[in-house]
Tab-separated table of C-alpha atoms in Angstrom:
chain	number	residue	atom	x	y	z
A	15	MET	CA	56.869	51.491	15.987
A	16	PRO	CA	59.079	48.019	15.263
A	17	CYS	CA	59.017	46.079	12.151
A	18	PRO	CA	59.263	42.215	13.141
A	19	THR	CA	60.998	40.023	10.318
A	20	GLY	CA	60.973	36.984	10.119
A	21	SER	CA	61.070	33.730	7.700
A	22	PHE	CA	59.937	30.677	7.328
A	23	LYS	CA	62.039	27.805	5.996
A	24	ILE	CA	60.952	23.608	4.841
A	25	ILE	CA	63.133	21.364	6.097
A	26	SER	CA	63.481	19.027	3.640
A	27	ARG	CA	65.462	15.495	3.956
A	28	GLY	CA	65.705	15.885	-0.648
A	29	LYS	CA	67.859	18.844	-0.285
A	30	GLY	CA	69.726	17.051	2.117
A	31	GLN	CA	68.441	18.659	5.296
A	32	SER	CA	68.405	17.328	8.516
A	33	CYS	CA	65.869	17.999	11.717
A	34	MET	CA	68.432	17.440	14.254
A	35	ALA	CA	71.195	19.523	11.814
A	36	SER	CA	68.863	22.100	12.132
A	37	CYS	CA	67.554	21.859	15.542
A	38	ALA	CA	71.461	21.767	16.931
A	39	TYR	CA	72.234	25.274	14.867
A	40	TYR	CA	68.890	26.774	16.237
A	41	ALA	CA	69.257	25.868	19.845
A	42	GLY	CA	72.785	26.664	20.156
A	43	GLU	CA	73.901	23.105	21.394
A	44	LYS	CA	74.831	19.551	19.848
A	45	LYS	CA	72.700	17.055	18.926
A	46	TYR	CA	72.876	13.023	18.912
A	47	SER	CA	71.040	12.184	15.411
A	48	GLU	CA	69.989	8.311	15.399
A	49	TYR	CA	69.181	8.303	11.981
A	50	GLU	CA	72.318	9.851	10.815
A	51	CYS	CA	74.231	7.957	14.147
A	52	CYS	CA	76.452	11.109	14.336
A	53	TRP	CA	76.183	13.964	16.759
A	54	LYS	CA	75.363	17.269	15.333
A	55	TYR	CA	77.134	20.444	15.742
A	56	PRO	CA	75.561	24.494	16.242
A	57	HIS	CA	78.173	25.908	13.893
A	58	SER	CA	78.654	29.303	15.932
A	59	SER	CA	78.101	30.687	18.896
A	60	SER	CA	75.589	29.523	21.217
A	61	SER	CA	75.340	33.307	22.982
A	62	ARG	CA	73.356	34.420	19.924
A	63	VAL	CA	70.086	31.967	20.651
A	64	LYS	CA	68.283	34.458	23.069
A	65	TRP	CA	64.826	31.953	22.899
A	66	VAL	CA	64.039	28.268	21.582
A	67	GLU	CA	60.674	26.773	21.911
A	68	VAL	CA	58.836	23.712	20.954
A	69	MET	CA	54.970	24.404	20.137
A	70	LEU	CA	52.990	21.003	20.605
A	71	PRO	CA	49.256	21.087	19.599
A	72	PRO	CA	47.420	20.356	22.828
A	73	ASN	CA	46.862	16.167	21.375
A	74	ALA	CA	50.527	15.902	21.225
A	75	PRO	CA	52.332	13.287	23.758
A	76	GLU	CA	54.218	15.263	26.367
A	77	HIS	CA	57.446	13.660	25.882
A	78	PHE	CA	57.775	15.357	22.451
A	79	SER	CA	58.319	18.932	24.573
A	80	ASP	CA	62.474	17.207	24.101
A	81	ARG	CA	63.682	18.988	20.915
A	82	SER	CA	65.968	15.954	20.773
A	83	THR	CA	63.211	12.947	21.396
A	84	LEU	CA	60.436	14.746	18.819
A	85	TRP	CA	63.092	15.278	16.197
A	86	ASN	CA	64.803	11.889	16.479
A	87	ASP	CA	61.073	10.216	16.382
A	88	LEU	CA	60.476	12.268	13.115
A	89	GLU	CA	63.513	11.358	11.358
A	90	GLN	CA	62.936	7.661	12.508
A	91	PHE	CA	59.205	7.640	11.972
A	92	GLU	CA	59.319	9.398	8.090
A	93	LYS	CA	61.013	6.804	5.262
A	94	ARG	CA	60.986	9.061	1.966
A	95	GLY	CA	64.199	10.462	1.210
A	96	ASP	CA	62.207	13.752	-0.275
A	97	ALA	CA	60.287	13.930	2.490
A	98	GLN	CA	59.164	17.525	4.020
A	99	LEU	CA	60.159	16.965	7.796
A	100	ALA	CA	59.454	19.611	9.555
A	101	TYR	CA	58.996	23.531	9.202
A	102	SER	CA	61.063	26.218	10.684
A	103	PHE	CA	59.826	29.994	11.847
A	104	ASP	CA	62.963	32.435	12.518
A	105	ILE	CA	61.802	35.299	14.046
A	106	ALA	CA	63.651	38.408	14.426
A	107	MET	CA	63.639	40.184	18.190
A	108	GLN	CA	63.025	44.171	18.679
A	109	ASN	CA	65.668	46.065	20.001
A	110	GLU	CA	63.690	48.298	21.287
A	111	PHE	CA	61.786	45.638	23.898
A	112	THR	CA	63.322	43.658	26.342
A	113	LEU	CA	63.905	39.115	26.209
A	114	GLU	CA	60.587	38.892	28.348
A	115	GLU	CA	58.511	41.533	26.129
A	116	ASN	CA	59.303	39.928	23.419
A	117	ILE	CA	58.800	36.063	24.040
A	118	GLU	CA	55.596	37.490	25.039
């Protein structure tokens, strides 16, 4: 039986981290940060990314399902220098299952 693995991280401005830099890395796409006024790059091959999903609560505005909109709005709204901006969940997919089975 496969043993799933994963990690849970806090993206914190106090540690010099950026939501858009994390978004670019995890999505495998370059993203523009309105807060820092620069492009953020994934720094690795986009072929390693198999699935990325934004999970919103039912009462969240629908336009936040776009990653760039969500993270740019969040970084503009949060003003503190030591803010904990987001949580990141990285879950390793199991080789024994297909992509569809892993997503399910």
